[in-house]
Coordinates of C-alpha atoms and ligand atoms in Angstrom, one line a residue:
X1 CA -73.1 139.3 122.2
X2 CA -73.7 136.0 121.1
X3 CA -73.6 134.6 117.3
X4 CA -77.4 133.1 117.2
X5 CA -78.3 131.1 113.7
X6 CA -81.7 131.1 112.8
X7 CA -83.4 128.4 110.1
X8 CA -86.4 129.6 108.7
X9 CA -86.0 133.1 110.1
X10 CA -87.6 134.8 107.1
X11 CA -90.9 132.9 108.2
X12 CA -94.0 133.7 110.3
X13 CA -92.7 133.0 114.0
X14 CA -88.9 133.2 113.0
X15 CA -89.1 136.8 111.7
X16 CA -90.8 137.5 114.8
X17 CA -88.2 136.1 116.9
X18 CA -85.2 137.2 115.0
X19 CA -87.0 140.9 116.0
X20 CA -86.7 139.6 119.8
X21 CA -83.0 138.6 119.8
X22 CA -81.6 141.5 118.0
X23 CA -83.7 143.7 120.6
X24 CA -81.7 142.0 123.4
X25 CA -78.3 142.4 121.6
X26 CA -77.6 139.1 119.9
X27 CA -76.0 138.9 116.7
X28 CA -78.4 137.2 114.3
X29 CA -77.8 134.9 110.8
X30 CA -80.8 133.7 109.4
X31 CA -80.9 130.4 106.9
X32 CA -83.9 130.6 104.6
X33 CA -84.4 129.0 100.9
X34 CA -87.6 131.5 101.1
X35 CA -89.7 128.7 100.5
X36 CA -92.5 129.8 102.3
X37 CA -91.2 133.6 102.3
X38 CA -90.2 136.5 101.2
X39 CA -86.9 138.3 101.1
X40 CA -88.8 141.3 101.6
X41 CA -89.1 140.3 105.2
X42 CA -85.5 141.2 105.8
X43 CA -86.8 145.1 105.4
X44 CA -89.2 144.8 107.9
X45 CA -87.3 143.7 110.5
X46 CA -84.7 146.2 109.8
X47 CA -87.5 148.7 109.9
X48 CA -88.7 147.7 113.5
X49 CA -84.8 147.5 115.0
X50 CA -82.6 149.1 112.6
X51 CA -80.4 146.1 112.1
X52 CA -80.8 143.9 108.7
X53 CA -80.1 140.5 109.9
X54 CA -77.0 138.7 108.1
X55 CA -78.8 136.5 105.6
X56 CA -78.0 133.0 103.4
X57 CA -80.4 131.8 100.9
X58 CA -79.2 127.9 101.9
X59 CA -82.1 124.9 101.9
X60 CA -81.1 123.6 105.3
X61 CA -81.5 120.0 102.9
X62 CA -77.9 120.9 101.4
X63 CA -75.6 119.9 104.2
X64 CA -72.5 121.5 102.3
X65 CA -73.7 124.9 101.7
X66 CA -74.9 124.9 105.4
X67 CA -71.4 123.3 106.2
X68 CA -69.7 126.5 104.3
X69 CA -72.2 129.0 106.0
X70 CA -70.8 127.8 109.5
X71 CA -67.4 128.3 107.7
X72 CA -68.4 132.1 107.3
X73 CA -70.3 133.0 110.2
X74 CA -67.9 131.3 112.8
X75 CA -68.8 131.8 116.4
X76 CA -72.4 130.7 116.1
X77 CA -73.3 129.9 119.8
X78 CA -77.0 128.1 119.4
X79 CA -79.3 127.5 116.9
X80 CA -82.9 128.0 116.8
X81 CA -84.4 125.5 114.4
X82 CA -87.7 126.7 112.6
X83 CA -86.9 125.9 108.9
X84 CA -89.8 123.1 107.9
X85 CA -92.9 122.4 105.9
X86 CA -95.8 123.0 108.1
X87 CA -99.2 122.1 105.6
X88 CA -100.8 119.5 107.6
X89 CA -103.2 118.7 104.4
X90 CA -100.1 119.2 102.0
X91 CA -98.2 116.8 103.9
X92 CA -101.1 114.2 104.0
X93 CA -100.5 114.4 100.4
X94 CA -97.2 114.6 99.6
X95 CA -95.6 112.6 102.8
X96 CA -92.0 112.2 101.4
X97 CA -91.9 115.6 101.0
X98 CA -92.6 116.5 105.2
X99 CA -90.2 113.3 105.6
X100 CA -87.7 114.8 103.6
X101 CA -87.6 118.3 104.0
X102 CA -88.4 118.4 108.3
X103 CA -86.1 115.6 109.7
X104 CA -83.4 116.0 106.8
X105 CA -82.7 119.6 107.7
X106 CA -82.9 118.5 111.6
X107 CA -80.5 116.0 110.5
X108 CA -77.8 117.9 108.8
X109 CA -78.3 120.7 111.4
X110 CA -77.5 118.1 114.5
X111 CA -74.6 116.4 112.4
X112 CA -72.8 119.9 111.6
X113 CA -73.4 121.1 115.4
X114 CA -70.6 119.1 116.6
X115 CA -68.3 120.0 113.5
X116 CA -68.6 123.7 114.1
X117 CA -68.6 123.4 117.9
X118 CA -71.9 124.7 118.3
X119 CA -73.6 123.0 121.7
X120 CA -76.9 124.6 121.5
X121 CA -80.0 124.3 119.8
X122 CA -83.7 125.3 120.0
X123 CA -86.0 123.1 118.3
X124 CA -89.6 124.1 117.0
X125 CA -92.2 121.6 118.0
X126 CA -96.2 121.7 118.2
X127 CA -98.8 120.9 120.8
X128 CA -99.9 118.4 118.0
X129 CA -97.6 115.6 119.9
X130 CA -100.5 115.3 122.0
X131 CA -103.2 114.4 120.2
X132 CA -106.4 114.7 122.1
X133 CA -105.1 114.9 125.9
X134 CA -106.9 113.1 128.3
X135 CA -106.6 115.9 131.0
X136 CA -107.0 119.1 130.1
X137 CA -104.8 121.5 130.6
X138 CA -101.8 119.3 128.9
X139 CA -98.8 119.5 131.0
X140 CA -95.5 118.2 129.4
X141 CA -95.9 114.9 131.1
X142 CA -98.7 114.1 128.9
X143 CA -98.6 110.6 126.5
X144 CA -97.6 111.5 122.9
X145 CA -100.7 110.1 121.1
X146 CA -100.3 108.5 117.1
X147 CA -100.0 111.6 114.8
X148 CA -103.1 112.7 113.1
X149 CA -100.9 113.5 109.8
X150 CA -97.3 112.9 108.2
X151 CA -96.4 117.1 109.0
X152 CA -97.3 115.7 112.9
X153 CA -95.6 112.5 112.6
X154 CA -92.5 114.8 111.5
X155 CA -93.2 116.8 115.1
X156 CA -92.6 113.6 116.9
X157 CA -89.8 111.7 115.1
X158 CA -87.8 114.6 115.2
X159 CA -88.2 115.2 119.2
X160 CA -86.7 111.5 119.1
X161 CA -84.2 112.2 116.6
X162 CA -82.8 115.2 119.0
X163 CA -83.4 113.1 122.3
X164 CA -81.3 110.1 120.9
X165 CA -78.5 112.3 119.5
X166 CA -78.3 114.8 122.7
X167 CA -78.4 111.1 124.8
X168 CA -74.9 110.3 122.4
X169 CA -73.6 113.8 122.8
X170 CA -73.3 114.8 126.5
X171 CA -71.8 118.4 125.3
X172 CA -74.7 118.8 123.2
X173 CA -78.0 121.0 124.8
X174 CA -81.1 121.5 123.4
X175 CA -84.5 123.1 123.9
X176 CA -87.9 121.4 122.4
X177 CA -90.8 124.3 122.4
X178 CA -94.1 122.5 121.8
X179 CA -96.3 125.6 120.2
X180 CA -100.0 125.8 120.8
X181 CA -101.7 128.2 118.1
X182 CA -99.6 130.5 117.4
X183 CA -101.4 134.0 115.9
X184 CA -100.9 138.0 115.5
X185 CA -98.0 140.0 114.0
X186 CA -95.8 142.7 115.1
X187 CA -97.6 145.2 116.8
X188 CA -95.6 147.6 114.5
X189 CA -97.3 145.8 111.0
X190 CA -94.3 145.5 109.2
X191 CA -93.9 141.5 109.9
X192 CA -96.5 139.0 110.1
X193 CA -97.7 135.7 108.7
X194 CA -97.8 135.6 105.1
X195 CA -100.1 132.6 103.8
X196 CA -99.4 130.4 100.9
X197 CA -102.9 130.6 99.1
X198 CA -105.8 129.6 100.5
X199 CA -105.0 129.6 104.8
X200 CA -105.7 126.6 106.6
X201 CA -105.2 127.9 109.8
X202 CA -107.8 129.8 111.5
X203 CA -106.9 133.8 112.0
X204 CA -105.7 134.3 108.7
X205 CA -109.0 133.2 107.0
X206 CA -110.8 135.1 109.8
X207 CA -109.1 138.5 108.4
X208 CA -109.2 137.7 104.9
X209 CA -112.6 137.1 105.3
X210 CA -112.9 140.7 107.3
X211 CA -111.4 142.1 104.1
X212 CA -112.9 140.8 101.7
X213 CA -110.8 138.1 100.0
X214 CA -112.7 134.8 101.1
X215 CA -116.7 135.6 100.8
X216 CA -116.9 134.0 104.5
X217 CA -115.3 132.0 107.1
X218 CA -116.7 128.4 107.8
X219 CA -116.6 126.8 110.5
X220 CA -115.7 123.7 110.8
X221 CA -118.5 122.1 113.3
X222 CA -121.0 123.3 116.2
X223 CA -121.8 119.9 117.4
X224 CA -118.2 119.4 119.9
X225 CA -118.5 118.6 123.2
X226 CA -117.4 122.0 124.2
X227 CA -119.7 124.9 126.2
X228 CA -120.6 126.2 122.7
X229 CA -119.8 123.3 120.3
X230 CA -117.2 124.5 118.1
X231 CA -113.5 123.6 118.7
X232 CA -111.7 124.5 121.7
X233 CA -107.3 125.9 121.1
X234 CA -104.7 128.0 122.9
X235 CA -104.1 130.8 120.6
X236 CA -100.8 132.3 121.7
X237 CA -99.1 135.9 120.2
X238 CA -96.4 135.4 118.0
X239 CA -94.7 138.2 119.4
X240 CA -95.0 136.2 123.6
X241 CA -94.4 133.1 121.8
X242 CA -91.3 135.0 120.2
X243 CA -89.6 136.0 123.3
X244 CA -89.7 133.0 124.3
X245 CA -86.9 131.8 122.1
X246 CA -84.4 134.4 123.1
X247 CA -85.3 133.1 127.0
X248 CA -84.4 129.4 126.3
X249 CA -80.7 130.9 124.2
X250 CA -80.1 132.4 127.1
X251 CA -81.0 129.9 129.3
X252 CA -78.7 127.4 127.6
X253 CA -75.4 129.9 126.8
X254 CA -76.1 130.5 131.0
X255 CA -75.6 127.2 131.6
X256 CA -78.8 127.4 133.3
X257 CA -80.7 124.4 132.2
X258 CA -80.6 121.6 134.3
X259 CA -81.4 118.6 131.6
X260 CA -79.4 118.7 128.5
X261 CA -82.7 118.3 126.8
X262 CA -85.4 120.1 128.6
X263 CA -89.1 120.7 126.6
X264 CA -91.6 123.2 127.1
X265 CA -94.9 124.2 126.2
X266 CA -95.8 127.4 125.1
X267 CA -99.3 129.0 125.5
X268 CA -101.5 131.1 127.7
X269 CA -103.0 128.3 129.7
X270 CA -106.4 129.9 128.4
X271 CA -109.1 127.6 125.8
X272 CA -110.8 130.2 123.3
X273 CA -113.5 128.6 120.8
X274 CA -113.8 129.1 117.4
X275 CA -117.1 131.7 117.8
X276 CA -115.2 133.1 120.5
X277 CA -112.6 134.0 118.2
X278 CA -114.6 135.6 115.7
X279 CA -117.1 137.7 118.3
X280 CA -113.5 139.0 119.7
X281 CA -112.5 139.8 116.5
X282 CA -115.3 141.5 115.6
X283 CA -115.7 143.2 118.7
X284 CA -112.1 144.2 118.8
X285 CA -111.5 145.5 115.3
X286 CA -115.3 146.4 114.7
X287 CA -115.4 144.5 111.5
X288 CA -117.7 142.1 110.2
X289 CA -116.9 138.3 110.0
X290 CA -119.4 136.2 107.8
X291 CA -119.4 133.2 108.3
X292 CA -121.3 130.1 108.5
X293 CA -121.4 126.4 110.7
X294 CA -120.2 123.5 108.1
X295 CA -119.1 119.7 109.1
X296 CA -116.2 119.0 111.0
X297 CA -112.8 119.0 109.6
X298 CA -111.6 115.6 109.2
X299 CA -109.0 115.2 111.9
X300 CA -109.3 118.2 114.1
X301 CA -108.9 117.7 117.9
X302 CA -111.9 118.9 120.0
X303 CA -110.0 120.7 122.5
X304 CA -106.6 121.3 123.8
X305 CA -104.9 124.0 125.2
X306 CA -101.7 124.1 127.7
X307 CA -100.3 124.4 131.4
X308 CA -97.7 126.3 130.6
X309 CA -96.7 126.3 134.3
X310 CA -93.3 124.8 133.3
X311 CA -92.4 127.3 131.2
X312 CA -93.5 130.3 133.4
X313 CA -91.3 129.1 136.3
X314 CA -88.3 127.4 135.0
X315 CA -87.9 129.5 131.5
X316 CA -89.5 132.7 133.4
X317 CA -91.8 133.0 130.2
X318 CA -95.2 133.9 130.6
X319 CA -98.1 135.1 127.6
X320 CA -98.9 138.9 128.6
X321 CA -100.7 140.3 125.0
X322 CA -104.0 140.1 125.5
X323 CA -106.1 138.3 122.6
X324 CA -107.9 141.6 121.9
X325 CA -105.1 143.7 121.1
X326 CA -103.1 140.2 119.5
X327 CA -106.7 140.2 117.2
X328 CA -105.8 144.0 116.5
X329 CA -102.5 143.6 115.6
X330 CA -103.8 139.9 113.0
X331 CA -106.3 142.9 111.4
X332 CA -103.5 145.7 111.4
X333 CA -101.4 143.4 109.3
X334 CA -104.1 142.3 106.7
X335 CA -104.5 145.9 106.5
X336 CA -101.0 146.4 105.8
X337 CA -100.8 143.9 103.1
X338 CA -104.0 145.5 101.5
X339 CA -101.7 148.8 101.3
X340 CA -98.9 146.6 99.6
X341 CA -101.1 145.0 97.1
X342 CA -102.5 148.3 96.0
X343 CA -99.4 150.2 96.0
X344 CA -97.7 147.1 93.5
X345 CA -100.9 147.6 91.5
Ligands
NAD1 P1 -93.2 129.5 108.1 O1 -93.5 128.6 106.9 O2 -93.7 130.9 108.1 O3 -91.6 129.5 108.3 C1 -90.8 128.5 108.0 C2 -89.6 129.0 107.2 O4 -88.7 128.0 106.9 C3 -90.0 129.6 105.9 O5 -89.5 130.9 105.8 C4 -89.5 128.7 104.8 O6 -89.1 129.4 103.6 C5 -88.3 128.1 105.5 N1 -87.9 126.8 105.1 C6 -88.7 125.6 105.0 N2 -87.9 124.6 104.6 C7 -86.6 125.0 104.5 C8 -85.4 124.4 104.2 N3 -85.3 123.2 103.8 N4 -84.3 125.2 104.2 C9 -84.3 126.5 104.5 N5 -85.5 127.1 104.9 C10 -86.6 126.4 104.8 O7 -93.7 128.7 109.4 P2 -93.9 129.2 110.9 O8 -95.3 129.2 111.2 O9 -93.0 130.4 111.1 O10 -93.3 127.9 111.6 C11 -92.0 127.8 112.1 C12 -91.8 126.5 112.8 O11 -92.7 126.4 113.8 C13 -92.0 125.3 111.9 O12 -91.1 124.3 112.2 C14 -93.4 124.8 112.2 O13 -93.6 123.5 112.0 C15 -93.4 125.1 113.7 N6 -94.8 125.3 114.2 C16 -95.6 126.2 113.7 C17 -96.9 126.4 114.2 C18 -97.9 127.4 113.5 O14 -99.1 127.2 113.7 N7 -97.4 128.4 112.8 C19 -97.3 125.7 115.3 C20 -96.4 124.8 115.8 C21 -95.2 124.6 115.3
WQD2 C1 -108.0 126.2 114.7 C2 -109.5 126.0 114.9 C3 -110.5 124.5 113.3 C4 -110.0 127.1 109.8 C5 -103.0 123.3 113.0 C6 -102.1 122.1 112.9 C7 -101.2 122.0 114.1 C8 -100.5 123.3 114.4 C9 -101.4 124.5 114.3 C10 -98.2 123.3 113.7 C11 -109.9 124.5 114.7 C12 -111.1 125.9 113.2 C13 -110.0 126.6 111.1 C14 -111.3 127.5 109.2 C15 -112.4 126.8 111.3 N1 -99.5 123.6 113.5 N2 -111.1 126.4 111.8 N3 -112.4 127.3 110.0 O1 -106.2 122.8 113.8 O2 -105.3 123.7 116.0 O3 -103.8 123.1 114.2 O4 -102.2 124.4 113.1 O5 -97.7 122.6 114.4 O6 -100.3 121.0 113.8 O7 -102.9 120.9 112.8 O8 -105.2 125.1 113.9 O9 -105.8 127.2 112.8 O10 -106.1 125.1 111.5 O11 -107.6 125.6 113.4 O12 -113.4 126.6 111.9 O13 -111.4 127.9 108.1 O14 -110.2 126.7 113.9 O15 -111.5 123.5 113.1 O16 -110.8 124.2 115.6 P1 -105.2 123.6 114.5 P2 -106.1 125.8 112.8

């Protein structure tokens, strides 16, 4: 089978995905400077499929050491590219850091492809290119509005970037995935998202809240123009959103795609609010979430969630978890790390 390389494949949706690929045979390396996680990762997903993925601690900025890796691991047929900084707030902050980090390692990735004869690559990219659609659902048609933050603005310039360079290199393919909100774990527990401090993102703060760590959940505004006034997203399982990957591989190694850049977005087609979110959770995991209705967050979009109508009939992708049992397996794997923390105690 195939030779697949993954960035960032010790991370939240890569772990997930390297899960997926080795389950349908391919031959995975991951790329990882464990940044943002853990090498301990690598045991999990050996756990689920009984393979430990080939693995080089590279930073995807260091376009030697990634020149050497594709020295080593020869044969690599496609990429999939999820190695970046993804801290909206942190990147409003430190800019030249997002800058640096997300198109430099898109940079030296594209630049080596041709050097190692590797035509393929899947690029991860985020429903944030579209600001606050005008029509609702957003289909992949829809205007790319001014980013909201520097990590966005990353998003966009790098769907250029990869345009522009597969324009110059007609024997170069790639995929763009625009992600809606991407939550859950591995219905097995032994991979999940791992948050760096406090979250910022929505379901990890709902089950550290359920646990215990954060004293309660705020929400962040009851006064949108939505049916119950909090803020409307597209919460899509990591695992669906996962599979996904391995269908656009297999899609370009088939020869199958008819662009030689082709983007689609990935989510269930469904809005859930915020208090939707947390009475399914509740009523799911029968657990308690406190919480309480603060301002608005600066920045957030009111609503958005996708047609993923492309991506159902020309990648033959289509969301099937259901978000109860994707809000079980978010609460299984805060569970899980509980059991860690106390067994390291
Ligand atoms: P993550 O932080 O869990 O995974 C990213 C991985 O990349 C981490 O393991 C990190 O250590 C690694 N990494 C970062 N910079 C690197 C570098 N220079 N060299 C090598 N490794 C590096 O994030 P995730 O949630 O799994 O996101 C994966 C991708 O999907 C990112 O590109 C992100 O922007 C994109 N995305 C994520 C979401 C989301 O909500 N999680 C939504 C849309 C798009
Ligand atoms: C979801 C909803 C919040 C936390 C961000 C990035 C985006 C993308 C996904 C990568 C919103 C509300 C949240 C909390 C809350 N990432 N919320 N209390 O805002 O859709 O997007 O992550 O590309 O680029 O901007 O996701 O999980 O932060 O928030 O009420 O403590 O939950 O207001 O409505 P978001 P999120």
């Amino acid at each position: 089978m195939a030779k697949i390389l993954v960035t960032g494949g010790t991370g939240y949706i890569g772990s997930h995905t390297v899960v997926e690929l080795q389950k349908k045979g391919y031959d995975v390396v991951i790329v990882d400077n464990l940044s943002n996680s853990n090498i301990e990762v690598l045991s999990g997903i050996e756990k689920i499929t009984g393979i430990r993925p080939a693995f080089e601690n590279i930073d995807c900025l260091d376009y030697v050491s990634l020149d050497k890796m594709f020295e080593k691991h020869s044969g690599i047929e496609a990429i999939i590219h999820f190695a970046a900084s993804k801290a909206v707030g942190e990147s409003v902050e430190k800019p030249l850091l997002y800058y640096r980090n997300n198109l430099g390692s898109l940079i030296n990735l594209l630049e080596l492809m041709p050097v190692h004869k590797v035509p393929n690559i899947v690029f991860s990219s985020s429903c944030t290119v579209y600001g606050q659609p005008d029509v609702l659902p957003v289909d992949e048609n829809a205007p790319i509005k001014p980013a909201l933050s520097p990590y966005g603005n990353t998003k966009q310039i790098c769907e250029e970037i990869i345009r522009d360079t597969i324009y110059a290199n007609p024997e170069m393919k790639a995929v763009v995935l625009r992600y809606f909100n991407p939550i859950g774990a591995h219905p097995s527990a032994e991979i999940g998202e791992l948050p760096n401090g406090v979250p910022n993102n929505l379901l990890p703060f709902v089950t550290q809240t359920a646990i215990g760590i954060r004293s309660e959940l705020k929400v962040f505004g009851d006064d949108y123009n939505t049916p119950d006034g909090s803020c409307i997203r597209d919460y899509i399982n990591v695992v669906d959103l996962a599979k996904a990957h391995v269908l656009a591989v297999q899609r370009m190694l088939d020869a199958k795609n008819d662009k030689n850049i082709e983007i689609f977005n990935l989510g269930t087609g469904r809005g859930l609010s915020v208090l939707e979110i947390i009475r399914t959770f509740e009523a799911a995991n029968h657990v308690k979430v406190p919480y309480r209705i603060v301002g608005r967050r600066e920045g957030d979009i009111e609503q958005v969630w996708a047609n993923p109508e492309h991506a159902n009939k020309v990648l033959g992708w289509k969301a099937t978890e259901s978000v109860e049992d994707t809000l079980r397996s978010a609460w299984a794997w805060e569970l899980k790390l509980k059991e860690r923390r106390e067994n390291n105690k």
